[in-house]
Short mmCIF file of C-alpha atoms in Angstrom, two decimals:
data_model
loop_
_atom_site.label_atom_id
_atom_site.label_comp_id
_atom_site.label_asym_id
_atom_site.label_seq_id
_atom_site.Cartn_x
_atom_site.Cartn_y
_atom_site.Cartn_z
CA MET A 21 -6.38 -9.90 -3.62
CA LYS A 22 -4.90 -9.18 -7.00
CA LYS A 23 -7.46 -11.88 -8.78
CA GLY A 24 -10.61 -10.80 -5.78
CA TYR A 25 -9.86 -6.64 -7.18
CA GLU A 26 -9.57 -7.84 -10.88
CA HIS A 27 -12.53 -10.20 -10.84
CA GLU A 28 -15.18 -7.82 -8.82
CA PHE A 29 -13.66 -4.20 -10.78
CA GLY A 30 -12.50 -5.51 -14.40
CA GLY A 31 -8.66 -4.12 -15.48
CA ASP A 32 -5.66 -4.82 -14.30
CA ALA A 33 -5.01 -4.45 -10.41
CA CYS A 34 -1.59 -4.38 -8.92
CA VAL A 35 -1.60 -4.98 -4.77
CA PRO A 36 1.09 -3.46 -3.14
CA LEU A 37 2.73 -4.93 -0.05
CA GLY A 38 2.61 -3.07 3.48
CA ILE A 39 5.45 -2.81 5.56
CA LEU A 40 4.94 -5.97 7.58
CA GLY A 41 6.58 -8.89 8.68
CA HIS A 42 6.35 -12.80 8.92
CA GLU A 43 4.75 -12.77 12.21
CA LEU A 44 1.45 -10.95 11.37
CA ASP A 45 0.36 -14.24 8.85
CA LEU A 46 -2.85 -15.27 9.04
CA ALA A 47 -3.30 -19.13 9.86
CA SER A 48 -5.45 -19.70 6.98
CA GLN A 49 -6.45 -19.56 4.00
CA ALA A 50 -10.28 -19.25 5.00
CA GLN A 51 -9.12 -16.23 7.66
CA ASN A 52 -7.11 -14.53 4.22
CA ASN A 53 -10.30 -14.68 2.56
CA LYS A 54 -11.95 -13.06 4.82
CA ILE A 55 -9.55 -10.13 4.74
CA ILE A 56 -9.64 -10.12 0.96
CA ASN A 57 -13.57 -9.98 0.96
CA GLN A 58 -13.53 -7.65 3.51
CA THR A 59 -11.03 -5.24 1.85
CA ILE A 60 -13.18 -5.65 -1.86
CA ASP A 61 -16.10 -4.72 0.49
CA SER A 62 -14.79 -1.45 1.39
CA ALA A 63 -13.53 -0.42 -2.22
CA LYS A 64 -16.94 -0.10 -2.97
CA PHE A 65 -17.17 4.11 -3.15
CA LYS A 66 -17.62 6.69 -5.12
CA THR A 67 -14.39 8.79 -5.15
CA GLN A 68 -14.79 12.48 -4.00
CA ASP A 69 -11.33 13.69 -5.05
CA THR A 70 -10.46 14.43 -8.82
CA LEU A 71 -6.69 15.14 -8.86
CA ALA A 72 -3.91 13.95 -7.59
CA SER A 73 0.13 15.37 -7.17
CA PRO A 74 2.53 14.23 -9.94
CA LEU A 75 4.31 11.37 -8.99
CA VAL A 76 7.65 11.99 -6.96
CA ARG A 77 9.77 9.36 -6.41
CA VAL A 78 13.63 9.49 -5.53
CA LYS A 79 16.57 7.23 -5.56
CA GLU A 80 19.50 6.81 -3.45
CA GLY A 81 21.65 3.69 -4.29
CA THR A 82 19.56 0.93 -4.99
CA ALA A 83 16.71 2.36 -3.00
CA THR A 84 13.65 3.94 -4.44
CA ALA A 85 11.03 5.68 -2.31
CA SER A 86 7.73 6.89 -3.81
CA CYS A 87 4.61 9.04 -3.20
CA GLN A 88 1.72 10.72 -4.56
CA ILE A 89 -0.89 12.49 -3.18
CA PHE A 90 -4.30 11.88 -3.89
CA GLY A 91 -6.95 14.25 -2.04
CA ASP A 92 -6.13 14.35 1.46
CA THR A 93 -4.32 10.61 1.33
CA ALA A 94 -1.11 9.84 0.45
CA PHE A 95 0.32 6.79 -0.90
CA LEU A 96 4.12 5.86 -0.29
CA SER A 97 6.16 3.13 -1.94
CA PHE A 98 9.80 1.24 -1.39
CA SER A 99 11.41 -0.85 -3.40
CA LEU A 100 14.77 -1.99 -4.30
CA ALA A 101 14.07 -3.61 -7.91
CA PRO A 102 15.46 -5.17 -9.81
CA ASN A 103 16.92 -6.90 -7.18
CA THR A 104 14.36 -8.89 -4.72
CA THR A 105 13.24 -7.15 -1.67
CA GLU A 106 13.04 -8.48 2.05
CA ASP A 107 9.95 -7.80 4.55
CA LEU A 108 10.73 -4.58 5.26
CA PRO A 109 11.23 -3.74 9.40
CA GLN A 110 7.72 -2.29 10.98
CA GLU A 111 9.71 0.17 12.66
CA LEU A 112 9.85 1.81 9.05
CA GLY A 113 6.07 2.15 8.73
CA ARG A 114 6.32 3.83 12.11
CA ILE A 115 9.08 6.43 11.35
CA VAL A 116 7.59 7.19 7.81
CA SER A 117 3.91 7.65 9.75
CA GLU A 118 5.71 9.99 12.27
CA LYS A 119 7.82 11.96 9.39
CA ALA A 120 4.54 12.05 7.54
CA LYS A 121 2.82 13.73 9.75
CA THR A 122 5.54 16.42 10.69
CA LEU A 123 5.29 17.46 7.29
CA TRP A 124 1.06 17.39 6.42
CA THR A 125 0.55 20.47 8.99
#
């Protein structure tokens, strides 16, 4: 994904890992390439929002959570850096999504 974005749009790209486990891994590189190509194609659009919120970062022990709002889209990230991070449980994604919906209205 990173190489595809950099080739298509130039510059350096950082592709975050979503909250998912290996049970959703694709079976072949051909399937991976289809997803990568479709994702890059869907990223070719004109931006409509010109402002973003300040980045908010909260640290608790070794865990760090960050959030930034772009228009009506929230980008959340979680990290245990510099420690390695194992796959986060899918349940975390559901919990965060449900909590965000209560705060967004």
